[in-house]
Tab-separated table of C-alpha atoms in Angstrom:
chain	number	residue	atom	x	y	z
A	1	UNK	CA	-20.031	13.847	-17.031
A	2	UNK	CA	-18.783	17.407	-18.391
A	3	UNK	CA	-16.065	18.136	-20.452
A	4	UNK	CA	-15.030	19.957	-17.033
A	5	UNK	CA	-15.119	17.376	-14.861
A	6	UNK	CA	-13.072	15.168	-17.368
A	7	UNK	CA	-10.537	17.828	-17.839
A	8	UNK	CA	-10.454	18.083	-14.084
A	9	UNK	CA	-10.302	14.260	-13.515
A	10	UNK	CA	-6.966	13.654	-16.236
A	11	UNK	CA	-4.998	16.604	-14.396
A	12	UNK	CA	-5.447	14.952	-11.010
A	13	UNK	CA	-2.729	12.997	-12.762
A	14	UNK	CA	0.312	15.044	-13.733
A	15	UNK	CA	3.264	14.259	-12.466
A	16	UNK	CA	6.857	15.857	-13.030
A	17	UNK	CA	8.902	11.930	-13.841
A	18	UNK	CA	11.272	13.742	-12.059
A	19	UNK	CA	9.815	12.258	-9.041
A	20	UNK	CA	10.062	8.428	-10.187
A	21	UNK	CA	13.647	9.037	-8.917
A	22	UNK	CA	15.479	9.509	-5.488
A	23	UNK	CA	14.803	12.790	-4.010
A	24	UNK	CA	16.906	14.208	-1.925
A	25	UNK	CA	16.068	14.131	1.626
A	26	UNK	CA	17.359	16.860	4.683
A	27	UNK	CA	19.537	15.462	7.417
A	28	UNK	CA	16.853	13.971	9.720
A	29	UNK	CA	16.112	10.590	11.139
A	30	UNK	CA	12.276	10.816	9.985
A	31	UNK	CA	13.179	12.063	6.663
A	32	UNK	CA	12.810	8.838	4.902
A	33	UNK	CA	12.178	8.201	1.358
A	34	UNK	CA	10.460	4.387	0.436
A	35	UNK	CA	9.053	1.511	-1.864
A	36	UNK	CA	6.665	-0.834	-2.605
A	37	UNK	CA	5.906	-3.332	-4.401
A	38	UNK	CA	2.816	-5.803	-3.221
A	39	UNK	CA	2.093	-9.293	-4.733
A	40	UNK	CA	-1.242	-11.278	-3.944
A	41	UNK	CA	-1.721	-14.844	-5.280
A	42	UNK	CA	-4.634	-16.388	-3.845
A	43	UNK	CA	-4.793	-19.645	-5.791
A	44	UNK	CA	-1.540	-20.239	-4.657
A	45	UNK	CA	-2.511	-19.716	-1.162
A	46	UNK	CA	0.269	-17.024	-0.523
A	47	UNK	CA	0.817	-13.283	-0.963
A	48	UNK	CA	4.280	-11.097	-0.860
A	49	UNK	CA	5.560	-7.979	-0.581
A	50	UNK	CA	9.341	-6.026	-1.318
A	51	UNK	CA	9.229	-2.612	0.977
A	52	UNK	CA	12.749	-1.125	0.814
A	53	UNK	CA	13.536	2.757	2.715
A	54	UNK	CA	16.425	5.364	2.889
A	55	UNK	CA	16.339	7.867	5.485
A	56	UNK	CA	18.139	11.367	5.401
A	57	UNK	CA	21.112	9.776	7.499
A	58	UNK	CA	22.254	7.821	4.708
A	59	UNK	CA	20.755	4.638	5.987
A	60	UNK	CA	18.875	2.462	4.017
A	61	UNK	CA	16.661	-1.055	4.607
A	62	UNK	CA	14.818	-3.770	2.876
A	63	UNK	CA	12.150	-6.122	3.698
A	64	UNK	CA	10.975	-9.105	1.828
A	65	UNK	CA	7.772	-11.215	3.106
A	66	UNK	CA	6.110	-13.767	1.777
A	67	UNK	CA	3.261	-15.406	3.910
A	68	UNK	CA	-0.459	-17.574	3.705
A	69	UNK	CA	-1.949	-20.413	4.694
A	70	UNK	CA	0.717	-22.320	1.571
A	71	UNK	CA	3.773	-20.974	3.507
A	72	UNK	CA	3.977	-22.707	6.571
A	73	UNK	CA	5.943	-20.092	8.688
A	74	UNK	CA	6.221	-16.567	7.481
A	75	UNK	CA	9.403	-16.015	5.758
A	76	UNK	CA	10.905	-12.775	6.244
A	77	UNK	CA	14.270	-11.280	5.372
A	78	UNK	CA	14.944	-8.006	6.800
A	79	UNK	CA	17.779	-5.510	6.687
A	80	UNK	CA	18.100	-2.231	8.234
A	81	UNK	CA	20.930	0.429	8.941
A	82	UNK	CA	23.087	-0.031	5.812
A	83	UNK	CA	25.395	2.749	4.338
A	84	UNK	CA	23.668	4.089	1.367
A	85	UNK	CA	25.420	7.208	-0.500
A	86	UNK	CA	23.431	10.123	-1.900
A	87	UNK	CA	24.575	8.755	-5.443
A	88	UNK	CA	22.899	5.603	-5.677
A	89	UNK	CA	19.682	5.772	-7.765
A	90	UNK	CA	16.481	3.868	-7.966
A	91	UNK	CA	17.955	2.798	-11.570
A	92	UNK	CA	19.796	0.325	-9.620
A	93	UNK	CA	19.201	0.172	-6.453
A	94	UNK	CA	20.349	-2.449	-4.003
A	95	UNK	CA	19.922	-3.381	-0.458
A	96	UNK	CA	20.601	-6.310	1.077
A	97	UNK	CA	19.219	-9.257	-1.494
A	98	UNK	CA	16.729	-6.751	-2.735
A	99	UNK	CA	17.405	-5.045	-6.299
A	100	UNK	CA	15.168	-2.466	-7.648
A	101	UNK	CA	15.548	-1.027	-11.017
A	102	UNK	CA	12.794	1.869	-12.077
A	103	UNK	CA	12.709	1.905	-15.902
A	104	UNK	CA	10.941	4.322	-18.028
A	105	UNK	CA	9.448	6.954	-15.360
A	106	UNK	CA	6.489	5.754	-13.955
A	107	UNK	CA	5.562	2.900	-16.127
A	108	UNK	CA	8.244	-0.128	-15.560
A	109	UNK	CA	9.801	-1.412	-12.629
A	110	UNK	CA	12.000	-4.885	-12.166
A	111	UNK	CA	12.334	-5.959	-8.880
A	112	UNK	CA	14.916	-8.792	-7.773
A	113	UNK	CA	15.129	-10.824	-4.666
A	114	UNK	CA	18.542	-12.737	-4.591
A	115	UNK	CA	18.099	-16.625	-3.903
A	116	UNK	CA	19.431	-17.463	-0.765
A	117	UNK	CA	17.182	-18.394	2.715
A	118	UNK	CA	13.694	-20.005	1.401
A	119	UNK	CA	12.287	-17.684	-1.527
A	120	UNK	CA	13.582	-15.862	-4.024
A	121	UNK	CA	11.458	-12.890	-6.417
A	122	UNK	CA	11.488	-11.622	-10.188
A	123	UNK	CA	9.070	-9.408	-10.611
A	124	UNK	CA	7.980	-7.077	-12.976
A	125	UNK	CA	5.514	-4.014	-13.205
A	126	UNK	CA	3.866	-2.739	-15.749
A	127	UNK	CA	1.794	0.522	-15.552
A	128	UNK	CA	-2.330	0.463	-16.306
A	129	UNK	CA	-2.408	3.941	-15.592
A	130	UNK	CA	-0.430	7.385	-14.290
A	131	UNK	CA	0.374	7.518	-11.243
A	132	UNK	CA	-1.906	9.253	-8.156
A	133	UNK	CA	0.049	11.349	-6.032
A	134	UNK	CA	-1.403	12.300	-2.753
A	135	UNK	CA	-0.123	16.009	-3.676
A	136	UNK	CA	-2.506	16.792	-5.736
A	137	UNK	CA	-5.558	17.225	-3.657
A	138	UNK	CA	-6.584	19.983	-2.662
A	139	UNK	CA	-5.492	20.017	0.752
A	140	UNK	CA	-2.076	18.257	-0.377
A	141	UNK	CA	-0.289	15.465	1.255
A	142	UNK	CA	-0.193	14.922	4.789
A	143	UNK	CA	2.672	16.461	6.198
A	144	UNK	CA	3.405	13.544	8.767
A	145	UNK	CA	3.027	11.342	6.186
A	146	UNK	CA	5.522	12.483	3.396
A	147	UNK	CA	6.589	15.855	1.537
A	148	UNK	CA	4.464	13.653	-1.596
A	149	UNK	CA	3.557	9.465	-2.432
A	150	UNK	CA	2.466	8.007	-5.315
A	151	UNK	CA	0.266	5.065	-5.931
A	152	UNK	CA	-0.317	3.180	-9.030
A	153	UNK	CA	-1.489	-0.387	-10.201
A	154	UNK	CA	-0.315	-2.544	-12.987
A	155	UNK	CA	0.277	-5.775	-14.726
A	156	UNK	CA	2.923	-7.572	-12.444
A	157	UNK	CA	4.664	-10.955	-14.284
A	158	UNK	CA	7.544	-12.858	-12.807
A	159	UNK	CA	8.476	-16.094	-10.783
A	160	UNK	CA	8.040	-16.719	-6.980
A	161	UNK	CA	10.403	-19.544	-5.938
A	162	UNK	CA	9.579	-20.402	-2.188
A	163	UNK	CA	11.234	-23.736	-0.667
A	164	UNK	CA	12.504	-24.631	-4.490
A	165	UNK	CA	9.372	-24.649	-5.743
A	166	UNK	CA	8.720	-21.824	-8.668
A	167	UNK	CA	5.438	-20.262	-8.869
A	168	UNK	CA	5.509	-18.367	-12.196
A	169	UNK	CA	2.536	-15.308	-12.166
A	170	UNK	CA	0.752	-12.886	-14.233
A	171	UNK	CA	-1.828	-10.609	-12.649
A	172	UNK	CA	-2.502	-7.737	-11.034
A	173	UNK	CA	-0.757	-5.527	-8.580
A	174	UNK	CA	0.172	-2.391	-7.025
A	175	UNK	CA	2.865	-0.244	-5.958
A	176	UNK	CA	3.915	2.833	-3.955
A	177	UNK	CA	6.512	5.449	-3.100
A	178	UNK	CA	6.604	8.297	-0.933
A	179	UNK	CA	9.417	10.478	-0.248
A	180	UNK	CA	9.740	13.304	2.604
A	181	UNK	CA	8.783	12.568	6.646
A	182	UNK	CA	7.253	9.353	8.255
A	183	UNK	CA	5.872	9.942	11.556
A	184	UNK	CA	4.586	6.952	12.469
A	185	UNK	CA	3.393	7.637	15.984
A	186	UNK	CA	1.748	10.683	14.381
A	187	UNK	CA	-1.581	8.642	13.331
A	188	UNK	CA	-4.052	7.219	15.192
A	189	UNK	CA	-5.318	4.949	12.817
A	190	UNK	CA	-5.347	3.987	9.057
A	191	UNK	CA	-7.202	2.120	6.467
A	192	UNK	CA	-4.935	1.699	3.045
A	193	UNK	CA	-6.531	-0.163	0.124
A	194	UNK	CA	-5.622	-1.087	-3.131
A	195	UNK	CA	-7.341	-3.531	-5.759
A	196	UNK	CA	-7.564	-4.302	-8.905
A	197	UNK	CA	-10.172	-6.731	-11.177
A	198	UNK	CA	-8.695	-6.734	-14.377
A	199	UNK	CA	-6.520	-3.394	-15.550
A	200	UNK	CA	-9.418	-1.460	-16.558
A	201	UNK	CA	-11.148	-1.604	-12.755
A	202	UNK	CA	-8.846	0.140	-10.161
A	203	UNK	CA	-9.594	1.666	-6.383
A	204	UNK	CA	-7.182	2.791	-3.886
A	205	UNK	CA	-8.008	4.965	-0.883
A	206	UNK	CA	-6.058	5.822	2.605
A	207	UNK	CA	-8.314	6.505	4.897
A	208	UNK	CA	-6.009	8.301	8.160
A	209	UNK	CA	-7.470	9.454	11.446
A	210	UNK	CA	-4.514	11.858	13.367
A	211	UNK	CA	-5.519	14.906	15.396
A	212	UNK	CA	-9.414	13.350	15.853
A	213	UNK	CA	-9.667	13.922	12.319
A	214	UNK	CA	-9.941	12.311	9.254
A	215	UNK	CA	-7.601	12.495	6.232
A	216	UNK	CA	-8.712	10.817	3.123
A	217	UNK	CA	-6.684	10.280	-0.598
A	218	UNK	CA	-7.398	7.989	-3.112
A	219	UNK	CA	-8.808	7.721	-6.600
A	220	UNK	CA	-10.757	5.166	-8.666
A	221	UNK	CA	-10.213	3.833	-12.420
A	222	UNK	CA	-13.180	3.045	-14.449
A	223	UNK	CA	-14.086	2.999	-17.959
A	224	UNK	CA	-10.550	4.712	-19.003
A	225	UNK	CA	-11.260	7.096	-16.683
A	226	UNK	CA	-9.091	8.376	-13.246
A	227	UNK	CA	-11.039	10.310	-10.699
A	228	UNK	CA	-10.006	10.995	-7.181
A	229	UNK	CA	-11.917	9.370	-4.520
A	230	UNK	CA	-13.908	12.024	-2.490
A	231	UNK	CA	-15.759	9.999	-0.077
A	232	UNK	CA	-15.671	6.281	1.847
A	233	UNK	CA	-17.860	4.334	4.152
A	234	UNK	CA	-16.137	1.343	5.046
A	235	UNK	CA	-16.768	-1.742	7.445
A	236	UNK	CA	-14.858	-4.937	8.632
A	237	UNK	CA	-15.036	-8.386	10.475
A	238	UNK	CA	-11.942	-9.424	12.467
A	239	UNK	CA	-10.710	-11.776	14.785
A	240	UNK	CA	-9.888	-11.854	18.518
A	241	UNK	CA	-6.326	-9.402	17.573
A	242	UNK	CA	-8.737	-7.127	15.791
A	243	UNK	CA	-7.152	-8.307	12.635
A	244	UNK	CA	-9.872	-7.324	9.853
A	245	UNK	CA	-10.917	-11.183	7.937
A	246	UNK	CA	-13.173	-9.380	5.564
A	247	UNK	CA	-13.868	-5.380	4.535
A	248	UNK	CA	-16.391	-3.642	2.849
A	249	UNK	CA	-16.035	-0.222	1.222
A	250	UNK	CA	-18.356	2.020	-0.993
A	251	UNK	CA	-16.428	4.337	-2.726
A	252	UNK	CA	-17.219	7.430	-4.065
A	253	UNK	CA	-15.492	10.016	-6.829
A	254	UNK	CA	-15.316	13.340	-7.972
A	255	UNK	CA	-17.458	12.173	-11.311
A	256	UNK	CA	-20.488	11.268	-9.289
A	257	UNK	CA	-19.379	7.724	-9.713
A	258	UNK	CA	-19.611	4.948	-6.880
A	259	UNK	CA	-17.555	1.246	-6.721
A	260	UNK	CA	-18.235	-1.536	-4.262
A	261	UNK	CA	-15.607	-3.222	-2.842
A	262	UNK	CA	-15.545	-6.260	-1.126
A	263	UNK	CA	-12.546	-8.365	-0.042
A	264	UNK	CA	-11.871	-11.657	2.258
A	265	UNK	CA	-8.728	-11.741	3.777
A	266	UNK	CA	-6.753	-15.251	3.095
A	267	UNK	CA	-3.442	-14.112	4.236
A	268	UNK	CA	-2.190	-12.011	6.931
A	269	UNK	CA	0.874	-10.518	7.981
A	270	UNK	CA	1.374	-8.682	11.125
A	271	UNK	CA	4.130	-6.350	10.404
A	272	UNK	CA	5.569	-4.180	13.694
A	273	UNK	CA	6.822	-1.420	11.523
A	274	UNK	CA	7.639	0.588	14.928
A	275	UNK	CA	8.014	-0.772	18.268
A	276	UNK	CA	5.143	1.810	19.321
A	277	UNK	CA	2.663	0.539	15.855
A	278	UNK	CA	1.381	-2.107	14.146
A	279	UNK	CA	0.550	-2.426	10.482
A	280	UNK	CA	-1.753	-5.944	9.860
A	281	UNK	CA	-1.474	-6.405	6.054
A	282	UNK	CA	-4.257	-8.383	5.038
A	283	UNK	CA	-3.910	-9.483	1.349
A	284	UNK	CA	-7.586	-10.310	-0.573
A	285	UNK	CA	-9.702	-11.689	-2.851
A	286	UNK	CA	-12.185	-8.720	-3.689
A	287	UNK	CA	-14.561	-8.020	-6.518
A	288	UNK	CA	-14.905	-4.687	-7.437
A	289	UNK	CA	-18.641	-3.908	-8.599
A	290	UNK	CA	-19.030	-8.119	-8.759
A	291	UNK	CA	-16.515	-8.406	-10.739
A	292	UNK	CA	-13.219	-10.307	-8.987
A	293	UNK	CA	-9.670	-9.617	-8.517
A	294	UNK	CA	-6.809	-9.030	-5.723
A	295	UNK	CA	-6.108	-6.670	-3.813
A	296	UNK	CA	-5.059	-5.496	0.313
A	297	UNK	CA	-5.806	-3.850	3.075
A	298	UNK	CA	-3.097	-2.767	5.778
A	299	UNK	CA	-4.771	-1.412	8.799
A	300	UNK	CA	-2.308	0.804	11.557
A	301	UNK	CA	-2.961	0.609	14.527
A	302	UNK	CA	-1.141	1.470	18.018
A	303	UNK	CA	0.831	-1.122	19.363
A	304	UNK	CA	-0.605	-0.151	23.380
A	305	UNK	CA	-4.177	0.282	21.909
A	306	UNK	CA	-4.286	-3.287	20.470
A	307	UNK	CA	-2.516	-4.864	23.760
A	308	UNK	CA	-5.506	-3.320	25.617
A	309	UNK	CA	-8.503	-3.927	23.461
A	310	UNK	CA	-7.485	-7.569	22.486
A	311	UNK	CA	-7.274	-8.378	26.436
A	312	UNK	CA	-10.974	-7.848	26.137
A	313	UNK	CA	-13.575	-10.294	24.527
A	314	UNK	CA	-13.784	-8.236	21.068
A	315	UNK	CA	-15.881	-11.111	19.369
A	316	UNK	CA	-19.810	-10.588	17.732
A	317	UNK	CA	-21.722	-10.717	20.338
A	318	UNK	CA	-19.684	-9.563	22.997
A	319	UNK	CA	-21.174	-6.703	25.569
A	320	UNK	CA	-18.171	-5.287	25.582
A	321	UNK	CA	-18.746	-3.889	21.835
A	322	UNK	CA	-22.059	-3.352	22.117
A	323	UNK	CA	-23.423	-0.400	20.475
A	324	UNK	CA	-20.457	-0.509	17.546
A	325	UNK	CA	-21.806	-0.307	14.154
């Protein structure tokens, strides 16, 4: 690797900390401005995630889901539509029984679900590197998608309490936040990873098809070193709803460096986001080069292109997918 390349690779992550906080959004219903924070505990049988929104009518939402094979039925607690003024910042931010507090810019982050209903969340981040914002490829961030999004691991600690029993944690995990539009009719499909073995062994990608094209952001952490991701080739099993049980992604950067990733899926959450889409979120096991960790993949799809393609016989085997790779 040159001393170019490097150079190149460490301002792929600048970031004004401005943009840790609330931004200001226009007047629009898809102006919308979000976060989250994901949680995957596969010895525990059960994965969760805290996804709360504004959007530029002074509405905000929250979401809190915790599913797997140890939950029994899905527990979800959702709120949407509340009065949020302009002043309220993501130093305290509350919606609903979510609290979010954003501490020093782009490193810490506390996160509280009130008790009340069957779970309850503390959980902290903690930072293992800057953050990647989607802005700074060349091409910048899809339009459709936001005005910019950031995505960053860390060290997540804390205490998942789910039908009074508490399941205290320390590992890895992820988070995101994006501020500007949200089409989400605008894509066809997407493919978002993130996981983590250890904090020294990071990969995230979004793979997006829109427009028959396709859109792809990302980066990779390695040896102390961040590199944006400039090329994919992914694969997947699913099931009968074309819910993916396993993926497979080689992963390429801008250092000439490659990662294999492979991850089963052990919990699954089929989140309708949109009446007209449908996100699966499919938390993992992975390994990263062989060595293991957590992570997820959330695959969009469109809500009339499942209903038709799962009325089919989409199994191995099947003629009707004959010829698919």
């Amino acid at each position: 690797m040159t001393e170019q390349e490097q150079t190149r690779a460490e301002w792929r992550t600048s970031l004004d900390l401005a943009h840790d906080a609330r931004h200001r959004l226009r007047s629009d219903a898809l102006a919308r401005e979000s976060l989250v924070f994901m949680l995957q505990l596969p010895e525990s049988g059960l994965a969760a995630f805290v996804y709360t929104w504004a959007n530029g009518l002074g509405k905000a939402g929250s979401a809190f889901v915790v599913y797997g094979p140890e939950v029994g039925e899905v527990v979800t607690d959702f709120i949407d539509g509340a009065p949020v003024s302009d002043e309220q910042g993501f130093d305290d931010w509350q919606v609903g029984k979510i609290t979010v507090r954003h501490g020093k810019p782009f490193e810490t982050a506390d996160v509280i679900v009130a008790p009340g209903g069957r779970a309850s969340l503390e959980y902290c981040f903690e930072a293992v590197h800057p953050p990647y914002n989607y802005g700074s490829h060349r091409d910048g961030c899809p339009g459709w998608v936001a005005d910019d999004r950031i995505e960053q691991s860390g060290r997540v600690t804390g205490v998942l309490t789910l039908d009074g029993r508490e399941i205290p944690f320390d590992t890895m995990g992820h988070r995101d936040h994006s501020w500007g539009t949200r089409d989400w009719y605008f894509s066809q499909h997407w493919k978002w990873l993130e996981a983590q073995s250890g904090p020294d062994l990071v990969v995230h990608f979004w793979e997006v098809e829109a427009l028959g094209r396709k859109v792809l952001r990302g980066y990779v952490l390695r040896d102390g070193l961040m590199a944006e991701v400039t090329g994919v080739d992914v694969s997947f099993e699913h099931d009968a709803r074309l819910a993916h049980t396993a993926v497979f992604a080689d992963v390429r950067d801008e250092l000439g460096r490659s990662v294999r990733v492979e991850g089963r899926t052990f919990a699954l959450y089929p989140f309708v986001v949109n009446p007209q889409v449908m996100l699966n979120e499919g938390s993992m096991s992975v390994t990263i080069d062989d060595k293991p960790g957590v992570g997820h993949v959330e695959m969009c799809w469109l809500s009339a292109y499942l209903d038709h393609v799962c009325a089919r016989d989409i199994s191995p085997g099947s003629p009707v997918i004959r010829g698919l790779p």
